[in-house]
Amino acid sequence: MPPKKKSDAVNMPGSGIWENSFDPRIQSIPSYLPGQSKDSYGLKRGYMVTAFPKGKSGKFYMLNFLYNPSTVQVSHGIDAANQVMPPYLRSDLDEGTPLVAAGGTLSFSLLFDRSYEMSDQTQFNKVEGTYGVMADIHVLYNLVGINTPVQPAATEDAEASTDTSNAIGIMQMHPVWCRFGQPRTSMRNKLPHLSRMEYFGYINSIDITYTHFSQRMTPVRCAVSLSMQLMSTYGWT
């Protein structure tokens, strides 16, 4: 049997996308930062990253923000159903770390735009230039476990393939870090994580609205609303 011809088609977005990047033309908004020289200007964007590496590659999934959210809502409250013993009632010999929800939520919205990539012929052979904002959405899917790598099973006509493909799985509680602020180095450790707008927990709600499409019905822009259940950072920092 002759060997199969290698396809020139772009691989579909899936668990192989570890980090999303953007066209430099949409990121070149000059903005001077306090205490920095005029040669080091630019907007500092937030990101979300998995708390521990995934798979055999040992990589971390990272969702970079194209635009920082205009509003960030944080709420804290006491969860009466949380049966974690408070520190003042625990023995000094009890060094256990409760890895539970911290009685807080975080919610914000993001915007993604792939107009430059979708209109640039030199990028048509890239995932971003072919699938638009689906490249960003699939990084988000990787963060929450919706993208699930599967290995095709053996059949009567063929042996099991060693190649893996991606299936739509179940949204899972994968711990992630969400970082908005990036303080100057000299002040980095002056406040705890929450005061630095750095949050830890798992994403429990995602709402995606695709707002613009190409002639191939490829989504070019989208808005994403996220809700996150905050967790204690004991043992993670």
Coordinates of N, CA and C in Angstrom, one line a residue:
M1 N 0.9 -1.2 0.0 CA 0.0 0.0 0.0 C 0.9 1.2 0.0
P2 N 0.6 2.2 -0.9 CA 1.5 3.4 -1.0 C 1.3 4.2 0.3
P3 N 2.3 4.9 0.7 CA 2.2 5.8 1.9 C 1.2 6.9 1.7
K4 N 0.6 7.3 2.8 CA -0.4 8.4 2.7 C 0.4 9.7 2.4
K5 N -0.2 10.5 1.6 CA 0.3 11.8 1.3 C 0.1 12.7 2.5
K6 N 1.2 13.4 2.9 CA 1.1 14.3 4.0 C 0.2 15.5 3.7
S7 N -0.7 15.8 4.5 CA -1.7 16.9 4.3 C -1.1 18.2 4.7
D8 N -1.4 19.2 3.9 CA -0.9 20.6 4.2 C -1.9 21.4 5.0
A9 N -3.0 20.7 5.3 CA -4.0 21.4 6.1 C -3.6 21.8 7.5
V10 N -4.1 22.8 8.0 CA -3.8 23.2 9.4 C -4.5 22.3 10.3
N11 N -3.8 21.9 11.4 CA -4.4 21.0 12.4 C -5.5 21.8 13.1
M12 N -6.6 21.1 13.4 CA -7.7 21.7 14.1 C -7.3 22.1 15.5
P13 N -7.8 23.2 16.0 CA -7.4 23.6 17.4 C -7.9 22.6 18.4
G14 N -7.1 22.3 19.4 CA -7.4 21.3 20.4 C -6.5 21.4 21.5
S15 N -6.2 20.2 22.1 CA -5.3 20.2 23.3 C -3.9 20.5 22.9
G16 N -3.5 20.6 21.6 CA -2.2 20.9 21.3 C -1.8 22.4 21.4
I17 N -2.8 23.2 21.6 CA -2.5 24.7 21.8 C -2.3 24.9 23.2
W18 N -1.1 25.3 23.6 CA -0.8 25.5 25.0 C -0.9 27.0 25.4
E19 N -0.7 27.9 24.4 CA -0.7 29.3 24.8 C -1.1 30.1 23.5
N20 N -2.0 31.1 23.7 CA -2.4 31.9 22.6 C -1.6 33.2 22.5
S21 N -1.2 33.5 21.3 CA -0.5 34.8 21.0 C -1.2 35.6 20.0
F22 N -0.9 36.9 19.9 CA -1.6 37.8 19.1 C -0.7 38.5 18.1
D23 N -1.3 39.0 17.0 CA -0.6 39.8 16.0 C 0.0 41.0 16.7
P24 N 1.2 41.3 16.5 CA 1.8 42.5 17.2 C 1.1 43.8 16.8
R25 N 0.4 43.9 15.6 CA -0.2 45.1 15.2 C -1.4 45.5 16.2
I26 N -2.0 44.5 16.7 CA -3.1 44.8 17.6 C -2.7 45.0 19.1
Q27 N -1.4 44.7 19.3 CA -0.8 44.9 20.7 C 0.0 46.2 20.8
S28 N 0.3 46.9 19.7 CA 1.2 48.0 19.7 C 0.5 49.3 20.1
I29 N -0.1 49.3 21.3 CA -0.7 50.5 21.9 C 0.3 51.0 22.9
P30 N 0.9 52.2 22.6 CA 1.9 52.7 23.6 C 1.3 53.2 24.9
S31 N 1.9 52.9 26.0 CA 1.4 53.3 27.3 C 2.6 53.3 28.3
Y32 N 3.0 54.5 28.7 CA 4.1 54.6 29.6 C 3.6 54.2 31.0
L33 N 4.5 53.4 31.7 CA 4.2 52.9 33.0 C 5.0 53.8 34.0
P34 N 4.5 54.0 35.2 CA 5.2 54.8 36.2 C 6.5 54.1 36.6
G35 N 7.6 54.9 36.7 CA 8.9 54.4 37.1 C 9.6 53.6 36.0
Q36 N 9.2 53.7 34.8 CA 9.9 53.0 33.7 C 10.3 54.0 32.7
S37 N 11.4 53.6 32.0 CA 11.9 54.5 30.9 C 11.0 54.6 29.7
K38 N 11.2 55.5 28.9 CA 10.4 55.7 27.7 C 10.6 54.5 26.7
D39 N 11.8 53.8 26.8 CA 12.0 52.7 25.9 C 11.3 51.4 26.3
S40 N 10.7 51.4 27.5 CA 10.0 50.2 27.9 C 8.6 50.5 28.2
Y41 N 7.8 50.7 27.2 CA 6.4 51.1 27.4 C 5.5 50.0 26.7
G42 N 4.3 50.0 27.1 CA 3.4 49.0 26.6 C 2.4 48.6 27.7
L43 N 1.3 48.1 27.2 CA 0.3 47.6 28.2 C 0.7 46.3 28.8
K44 N 0.5 46.1 30.1 CA 0.7 44.9 30.7 C -0.6 44.1 30.8
R45 N -0.7 43.0 30.1 CA -1.9 42.3 30.0 C -1.9 41.1 31.0
G46 N -3.1 40.8 31.5 CA -3.3 39.7 32.4 C -3.3 38.3 31.7
Y47 N -3.5 37.3 32.5 CA -3.5 36.0 31.9 C -4.0 35.0 32.9
M48 N -4.4 33.8 32.5 CA -4.8 32.7 33.3 C -3.9 31.5 32.9
V49 N -3.4 30.7 34.0 CA -2.5 29.6 33.7 C -2.9 28.5 34.7
T50 N -2.7 27.3 34.2 CA -3.0 26.1 35.0 C -2.0 26.1 36.2
A51 N -2.5 25.5 37.3 CA -1.7 25.5 38.5 C -0.6 24.4 38.5
F52 N -0.8 23.4 37.6 CA 0.2 22.3 37.5 C 0.3 21.9 36.1
P53 N 1.4 21.3 35.6 CA 1.6 21.0 34.2 C 0.6 19.9 33.8
K54 N 0.4 19.8 32.5 CA -0.6 18.8 32.0 C 0.2 17.8 31.0
G55 N -0.2 16.6 31.2 CA 0.3 15.5 30.2 C 1.8 15.3 30.4
K56 N 2.3 14.5 29.5 CA 3.7 14.1 29.5 C 4.6 15.2 29.1
S57 N 4.1 16.2 28.5 CA 5.0 17.3 28.0 C 5.4 18.2 29.2
G58 N 4.7 18.2 30.3 CA 5.0 19.0 31.4 C 4.8 20.5 31.2
K59 N 3.9 20.8 30.2 CA 3.7 22.2 29.9 C 2.4 22.7 30.7
F60 N 2.3 24.1 30.8 CA 1.2 24.7 31.4 C 0.3 25.3 30.4
Y61 N -1.0 25.2 30.4 CA -1.9 25.9 29.6 C -2.0 27.3 30.0
M62 N -1.9 28.3 29.1 CA -1.9 29.7 29.5 C -2.8 30.4 28.5
L63 N -3.8 31.1 29.0 CA -4.7 32.0 28.3 C -4.3 33.4 28.5
N64 N -3.7 34.0 27.5 CA -3.3 35.5 27.6 C -4.5 36.3 27.2
F65 N -4.6 37.5 27.9 CA -5.7 38.4 27.6 C -5.3 39.3 26.5
L66 N -6.1 39.5 25.5 CA -5.9 40.5 24.4 C -6.1 41.9 25.0
Y67 N -7.2 42.1 25.7 CA -7.6 43.3 26.4 C -7.9 42.9 27.9
N68 N -7.4 43.8 28.8 CA -7.7 43.6 30.2 C -9.2 43.9 30.4
P69 N -9.9 43.2 31.3 CA -11.3 43.4 31.5 C -11.5 44.8 32.0
S70 N -12.6 45.5 31.6 CA -12.9 46.8 32.1 C -13.4 46.8 33.6
T71 N -14.1 45.7 34.0 CA -14.5 45.5 35.3 C -14.2 44.1 35.8
V72 N -13.8 44.0 37.1 CA -13.6 42.8 37.8 C -14.4 42.7 39.0
Q73 N -15.2 41.7 39.2 CA -16.1 41.6 40.4 C -15.6 40.5 41.3
V74 N -15.3 40.8 42.5 CA -14.9 39.9 43.5 C -15.8 39.9 44.7
S75 N -16.2 38.7 45.2 CA -17.1 38.6 46.3 C -16.6 37.6 47.3
H76 N -16.7 37.9 48.6 CA -16.3 36.9 49.6 C -17.4 36.7 50.6
G77 N -17.5 35.5 51.1 CA -18.6 35.2 52.1 C -18.3 33.9 52.8
I78 N -18.9 33.7 53.9 CA -18.7 32.5 54.7 C -19.6 31.4 54.2
D79 N -19.1 30.3 54.0 CA -19.8 29.1 53.5 C -20.1 28.2 54.7
A80 N -21.3 28.2 55.1 CA -21.7 27.4 56.3 C -21.6 25.9 56.1
A81 N -21.7 25.5 54.8 CA -21.6 24.1 54.5 C -20.1 23.6 54.4
N82 N -19.2 24.5 54.5 CA -17.8 24.1 54.4 C -17.3 23.7 55.8
Q83 N -17.1 22.4 56.0 CA -16.8 21.9 57.4 C -15.3 21.9 57.6
V84 N -14.6 22.9 57.3 CA -13.2 23.0 57.6 C -13.0 23.7 58.9
M85 N -12.3 23.0 59.8 CA -12.1 23.5 61.2 C -11.2 24.8 61.1
P86 N -11.6 25.9 61.7 CA -10.8 27.1 61.7 C -9.5 26.9 62.4
P87 N -8.4 27.7 62.1 CA -7.1 27.5 62.7 C -7.1 27.6 64.2
Y88 N -7.9 28.5 64.8 CA -7.8 28.6 66.2 C -8.4 27.4 67.0
L89 N -9.1 26.5 66.3 CA -9.6 25.3 66.9 C -8.8 24.1 66.7
R90 N -7.7 24.2 65.9 CA -6.9 23.1 65.5 C -5.7 23.0 66.4
S91 N -5.2 21.8 66.6 CA -4.0 21.6 67.4 C -2.8 22.1 66.7
D92 N -1.8 22.4 67.4 CA -0.5 22.9 66.8 C 0.2 21.7 66.1
L93 N -0.2 20.5 66.4 CA 0.4 19.3 65.8 C -0.3 19.0 64.4
D94 N -1.4 19.6 64.2 CA -2.2 19.4 62.9 C -1.6 20.3 61.9
E95 N -0.8 19.8 61.0 CA -0.2 20.6 59.9 C -0.9 20.4 58.6
G96 N -2.0 19.7 58.6 CA -2.7 19.5 57.4 C -3.2 20.8 56.7
T97 N -3.2 20.7 55.4 CA -3.6 21.9 54.6 C -5.0 21.6 53.9
P98 N -6.0 22.4 54.2 CA -7.3 22.2 53.6 C -7.3 22.7 52.2
L99 N -7.5 21.9 51.2 CA -7.5 22.3 49.8 C -9.0 22.4 49.4
V100 N -9.6 23.5 49.8 CA -11.1 23.6 49.6 C -11.4 25.0 49.1
A101 N -12.6 25.2 48.7 CA -13.1 26.5 48.3 C -12.9 27.5 49.4
A102 N -12.6 28.8 49.1 CA -12.3 29.8 50.1 C -13.5 30.7 50.3
G103 N -14.7 30.4 49.9 CA -15.8 31.2 50.1 C -15.8 32.5 49.3
G104 N -15.3 32.5 48.2 CA -15.2 33.7 47.3 C -15.4 33.4 45.9
T105 N -15.8 34.4 45.1 CA -16.0 34.2 43.7 C -15.4 35.4 42.9
L106 N -15.0 35.1 41.7 CA -14.4 36.1 40.8 C -15.1 36.0 39.5
S107 N -15.5 37.2 38.9 CA -16.1 37.2 37.6 C -15.6 38.4 36.8
F108 N -15.5 38.2 35.5 CA -15.0 39.2 34.6 C -15.3 38.8 33.2
S109 N -15.1 39.7 32.3 CA -15.4 39.4 30.8 C -14.1 39.8 30.0
L110 N -13.9 39.0 29.0 CA -12.8 39.2 28.1 C -13.3 39.4 26.6
L111 N -12.5 40.1 25.8 CA -12.7 40.2 24.4 C -11.5 39.7 23.6
F112 N -11.8 39.0 22.5 CA -10.8 38.4 21.6 C -11.1 38.9 20.2
D113 N -10.1 39.2 19.5 CA -10.3 39.7 18.1 C -9.1 39.2 17.2
R114 N -9.5 38.5 16.2 CA -8.5 37.9 15.2 C -8.6 38.5 13.9
S115 N -9.0 39.8 13.8 CA -9.2 40.5 12.5 C -7.9 40.5 11.7
Y116 N -6.8 40.8 12.3 CA -5.5 40.9 11.6 C -5.1 39.5 11.1
E117 N -5.2 38.5 11.9 CA -4.8 37.1 11.4 C -5.7 36.6 10.3
M118 N -7.0 36.9 10.4 CA -7.9 36.4 9.4 C -7.9 37.2 8.1
S119 N -7.3 38.3 8.1 CA -7.1 39.1 6.8 C -5.7 39.2 6.3
D120 N -4.8 38.4 6.9 CA -3.4 38.4 6.4 C -3.1 37.0 5.8
Q121 N -2.9 37.0 4.5 CA -2.6 35.8 3.8 C -1.4 35.0 4.3
T122 N -0.5 35.7 4.8 CA 0.7 35.1 5.3 C 0.5 34.2 6.6
Q123 N -0.7 34.4 7.2 CA -1.1 33.7 8.4 C -2.2 32.7 8.2
F124 N -2.5 32.4 6.9 CA -3.6 31.5 6.6 C -3.2 30.0 6.9
N125 N -1.9 29.8 7.0 CA -1.4 28.5 7.3 C -1.2 28.3 8.8
K126 N -1.7 29.2 9.6 CA -1.6 29.1 11.1 C -3.0 28.9 11.7
V127 N -3.0 28.4 12.9 CA -4.3 28.1 13.5 C -5.1 29.4 13.6
E128 N -4.5 30.4 14.1 CA -5.2 31.7 14.3 C -5.8 32.3 13.0
G129 N -5.0 32.1 11.9 CA -5.5 32.6 10.6 C -6.5 31.8 9.9
T130 N -6.7 30.6 10.4 CA -7.7 29.6 9.9 C -9.0 29.5 10.7
Y131 N -8.8 29.5 12.0 CA -9.9 29.2 12.9 C -10.3 30.5 13.7
G132 N -9.6 31.6 13.6 CA -9.9 32.8 14.2 C -9.9 32.7 15.8
V133 N -10.9 33.2 16.5 CA -10.8 33.2 17.9 C -11.0 31.8 18.5
M134 N -11.3 30.8 17.7 CA -11.4 29.4 18.2 C -10.1 29.0 18.8
A135 N -9.0 29.6 18.3 CA -7.7 29.3 18.9 C -7.6 29.7 20.3
D136 N -8.2 30.9 20.6 CA -8.3 31.3 22.0 C -9.2 30.5 22.9
I137 N -10.4 30.2 22.3 CA -11.4 29.4 23.0 C -10.9 28.0 23.3
H138 N -10.1 27.4 22.5 CA -9.6 26.1 22.8 C -8.5 26.1 23.8
V139 N -7.8 27.2 24.0 CA -6.9 27.3 25.1 C -7.7 27.3 26.4
L140 N -8.8 28.1 26.3 CA -9.8 28.1 27.5 C -10.3 26.7 27.8
Y141 N -10.7 26.0 26.7 CA -11.2 24.7 26.9 C -10.2 23.7 27.5
N142 N -8.9 24.0 27.1 CA -7.9 23.2 27.7 C -7.7 23.5 29.2
L143 N -8.0 24.7 29.6 CA -7.9 25.1 31.0 C -8.9 24.4 31.9
V144 N -10.0 24.1 31.3 CA -11.1 23.5 32.1 C -11.4 22.1 31.8
G145 N -10.6 21.5 30.9 CA -10.7 20.0 30.7 C -11.7 19.7 29.6
I146 N -12.3 20.6 28.9 CA -13.3 20.3 27.9 C -12.7 19.6 26.8
N147 N -11.5 20.0 26.4 CA -10.7 19.3 25.4 C -10.1 18.1 26.0
T148 N -10.5 16.9 25.6 CA -10.0 15.7 26.1 C -9.3 14.8 25.1
P149 N -8.0 14.6 25.2 CA -7.3 13.7 24.2 C -7.7 12.3 24.4
V150 N -8.0 11.7 23.3 CA -8.5 10.2 23.3 C -7.7 9.5 22.2
Q151 N -7.5 8.2 22.5 CA -6.8 7.3 21.5 C -7.8 6.4 20.9
P152 N -7.8 6.4 19.6 CA -8.8 5.5 18.9 C -8.6 4.1 19.2
A153 N -9.7 3.4 19.5 CA -9.6 2.0 19.9 C -9.5 1.1 18.6
A154 N -9.0 -0.1 18.8 CA -8.8 -1.1 17.7 C -10.2 -1.6 17.3
T155 N -10.2 -1.8 16.0 CA -11.4 -2.4 15.4 C -11.1 -3.7 14.7
E156 N -12.1 -4.4 14.1 CA -11.8 -5.6 13.4 C -11.0 -5.4 12.2
D157 N -11.1 -4.2 11.6 CA -10.4 -4.0 10.3 C -9.0 -3.3 10.5
A158 N -8.7 -2.8 11.7 CA -7.5 -2.1 11.9 C -7.1 -2.1 13.3
E159 N -5.8 -2.0 13.5 CA -5.2 -2.0 14.9 C -5.4 -0.6 15.5
A160 N -5.2 -0.6 16.8 CA -5.4 0.7 17.5 C -4.3 1.7 17.0
S161 N -4.7 2.9 16.8 CA -3.7 3.9 16.3 C -3.0 4.5 17.5
T162 N -1.7 4.8 17.3 CA -0.9 5.5 18.3 C -1.2 7.0 18.4
D163 N -1.9 7.5 17.4 CA -2.2 8.9 17.3 C -3.4 9.2 18.2
T164 N -3.4 10.4 18.9 CA -4.5 10.8 19.7 C -5.3 11.9 19.0
S165 N -6.5 11.9 19.2 CA -7.4 13.0 18.7 C -8.1 13.6 19.9
N166 N -8.8 14.7 19.7 CA -9.5 15.4 20.7 C -11.0 15.2 20.7
A167 N -11.5 15.1 21.8 CA -13.0 14.9 22.0 C -13.5 16.0 22.9
I168 N -14.8 16.3 22.8 CA -15.4 17.3 23.7 C -15.7 16.5 25.0
G169 N -15.0 16.9 26.0 CA -15.2 16.2 27.3 C -16.1 17.0 28.3
I170 N -16.0 16.7 29.5 CA -16.8 17.3 30.6 C -15.9 18.4 31.2
M171 N -16.5 19.5 31.5 CA -15.8 20.6 32.2 C -15.5 20.1 33.6
Q172 N -14.2 20.4 33.9 CA -13.7 19.9 35.2 C -13.1 21.0 36.1
M173 N -12.9 20.6 37.3 CA -12.4 21.6 38.3 C -10.9 21.6 38.3
H174 N -10.3 22.2 37.3 CA -8.8 22.3 37.2 C -8.4 23.6 37.9
P175 N -7.5 23.5 38.9 CA -7.1 24.8 39.6 C -6.2 25.6 38.6
V176 N -6.5 26.9 38.6 CA -5.8 27.9 37.7 C -5.4 29.1 38.6
W177 N -4.4 29.8 38.1 CA -4.1 31.1 38.6 C -4.6 32.2 37.6
C178 N -5.2 33.2 38.2 CA -5.7 34.3 37.3 C -5.0 35.6 37.8
R179 N -4.2 36.2 37.0 CA -3.4 37.3 37.4 C -3.7 38.6 36.5
F180 N -4.1 39.6 37.2 CA -4.4 40.9 36.5 C -3.3 41.9 36.7
G181 N -3.0 42.2 37.9 CA -2.0 43.2 38.2 C -0.6 42.7 38.1
Q182 N 0.4 43.5 37.6 CA 1.8 43.1 37.6 C 2.6 44.2 38.3
P183 N 2.8 44.2 39.6 CA 3.4 45.2 40.3 C 4.9 45.4 40.0
R184 N 5.5 46.5 40.3 CA 6.9 46.7 40.1 C 7.7 45.7 41.0
T185 N 8.8 45.4 40.6 CA 9.6 44.4 41.3 C 9.9 44.7 42.7
S186 N 10.2 46.0 43.0 CA 10.5 46.4 44.4 C 9.3 46.3 45.3
M187 N 8.1 46.2 44.7 CA 6.9 46.2 45.6 C 6.1 44.8 45.4
R188 N 6.8 43.9 44.8 CA 6.1 42.6 44.5 C 5.6 41.8 45.7
N189 N 6.4 41.9 46.8 CA 6.0 41.1 48.0 C 5.5 41.9 49.1
K190 N 5.0 43.1 48.9 CA 4.6 44.0 50.0 C 3.1 43.7 50.4
L191 N 2.4 43.1 49.5 CA 1.0 42.8 49.8 C 0.7 41.3 49.5
P192 N -0.3 40.7 50.1 CA -0.7 39.3 49.8 C -1.2 39.2 48.4
H193 N -1.4 37.9 48.0 CA -1.9 37.7 46.6 C -3.2 38.4 46.2
L194 N -4.2 38.4 47.1 CA -5.5 38.9 46.8 C -5.3 40.4 46.6
S195 N -4.5 41.1 47.3 CA -4.3 42.6 47.2 C -3.5 42.9 45.9
R196 N -2.9 41.9 45.3 CA -2.2 42.1 44.1 C -3.1 41.8 42.9
M197 N -4.3 41.5 43.1 CA -5.3 41.1 42.0 C -4.7 39.8 41.4
E198 N -4.4 38.9 42.2 CA -3.9 37.6 41.8 C -4.8 36.5 42.5
Y199 N -5.5 35.7 41.8 CA -6.5 34.8 42.4 C -6.2 33.4 42.0
F200 N -6.7 32.5 42.8 CA -6.5 31.1 42.6 C -7.8 30.3 42.9
G201 N -8.1 29.4 42.0 CA -9.3 28.7 42.1 C -9.6 27.9 40.8
Y202 N -10.9 27.6 40.6 CA -11.2 26.9 39.4 C -12.4 27.6 38.7
I203 N -12.4 27.5 37.4 CA -13.5 28.2 36.6 C -14.7 27.3 36.7
N204 N -15.8 27.9 37.1 CA -17.1 27.1 37.2 C -18.2 27.6 36.2
S205 N -17.9 28.6 35.4 CA -18.9 29.1 34.5 C -18.2 29.8 33.3
I206 N -18.7 29.5 32.1 CA -18.1 30.1 30.9 C -19.3 30.5 30.0
D207 N -19.4 31.7 29.5 CA -20.4 32.1 28.6 C -19.6 32.8 27.4
I208 N -19.8 32.2 26.2 CA -19.1 32.7 25.0 C -20.1 33.2 24.0
T209 N -19.8 34.4 23.5 CA -20.7 35.1 22.5 C -19.8 35.4 21.3
Y210 N -20.0 34.8 20.2 CA -19.3 35.1 19.0 C -20.0 36.2 18.3
T211 N -19.3 37.3 17.9 CA -19.9 38.5 17.5 C -19.6 38.9 16.0
H212 N -18.7 38.2 15.4 CA -18.4 38.6 14.0 C -17.8 37.3 13.3
F213 N -18.2 37.1 12.1 CA -17.8 35.9 11.3 C -17.2 36.3 10.0
S214 N -16.4 35.4 9.4 CA -15.9 35.5 8.1 C -16.9 34.9 7.1
Q215 N -16.6 35.0 5.8 CA -17.5 34.4 4.8 C -17.5 32.9 4.9
R216 N -16.6 32.3 5.6 CA -16.6 30.8 5.9 C -17.2 30.5 7.2
M217 N -17.9 31.5 7.8 CA -18.5 31.3 9.1 C -17.5 31.0 10.2
T218 N -16.3 31.5 10.1 CA -15.3 31.4 11.1 C -15.4 32.5 12.0
P219 N -15.5 32.3 13.3 CA -15.6 33.4 14.3 C -14.3 34.3 14.3
V220 N -14.5 35.6 14.1 CA -13.4 36.5 14.1 C -13.3 37.2 15.4
R221 N -14.4 37.5 16.1 CA -14.4 38.1 17.4 C -15.3 37.4 18.3
C222 N -15.0 37.5 19.6 CA -15.9 36.9 20.6 C -15.7 37.6 22.0
A223 N -16.8 37.5 22.8 CA -16.8 38.0 24.1 C -16.9 36.8 25.0
V224 N -16.2 36.7 26.1 CA -16.2 35.6 27.0 C -16.4 36.1 28.4
S225 N -17.5 35.6 29.1 CA -17.7 35.9 30.5 C -17.3 34.7 31.3
L226 N -16.5 35.0 32.4 CA -16.0 33.9 33.2 C -16.4 34.1 34.6
S227 N -16.7 33.0 35.3 CA -16.9 33.0 36.8 C -15.9 32.0 37.4
M228 N -15.3 32.3 38.5 CA -14.3 31.5 39.1 C -14.6 31.3 40.6
Q229 N -14.5 30.1 41.0 CA -14.6 29.8 42.5 C -13.3 29.9 43.1
L230 N -13.1 30.8 44.0 CA -11.8 31.0 44.6 C -11.5 29.8 45.6
M231 N -10.2 29.5 45.7 CA -9.8 28.4 46.6 C -8.7 29.0 47.5
S232 N -8.4 28.3 48.6 CA -7.3 28.6 49.5 C -6.0 28.3 48.7
T233 N -5.0 29.2 48.9 CA -3.7 29.1 48.2 C -2.7 28.3 49.1
Y234 N -3.2 27.8 50.3 CA -2.2 27.0 51.1 C -1.7 25.9 50.3
G235 N -0.4 25.7 50.3 CA 0.2 24.6 49.6 C 0.5 24.8 48.1
W236 N 0.0 26.0 47.6 CA 0.2 26.3 46.2 C 1.2 27.4 46.0
T237 N 1.5 28.2 47.0 CA 2.4 29.3 46.9 C 3.7 29.0 47.5

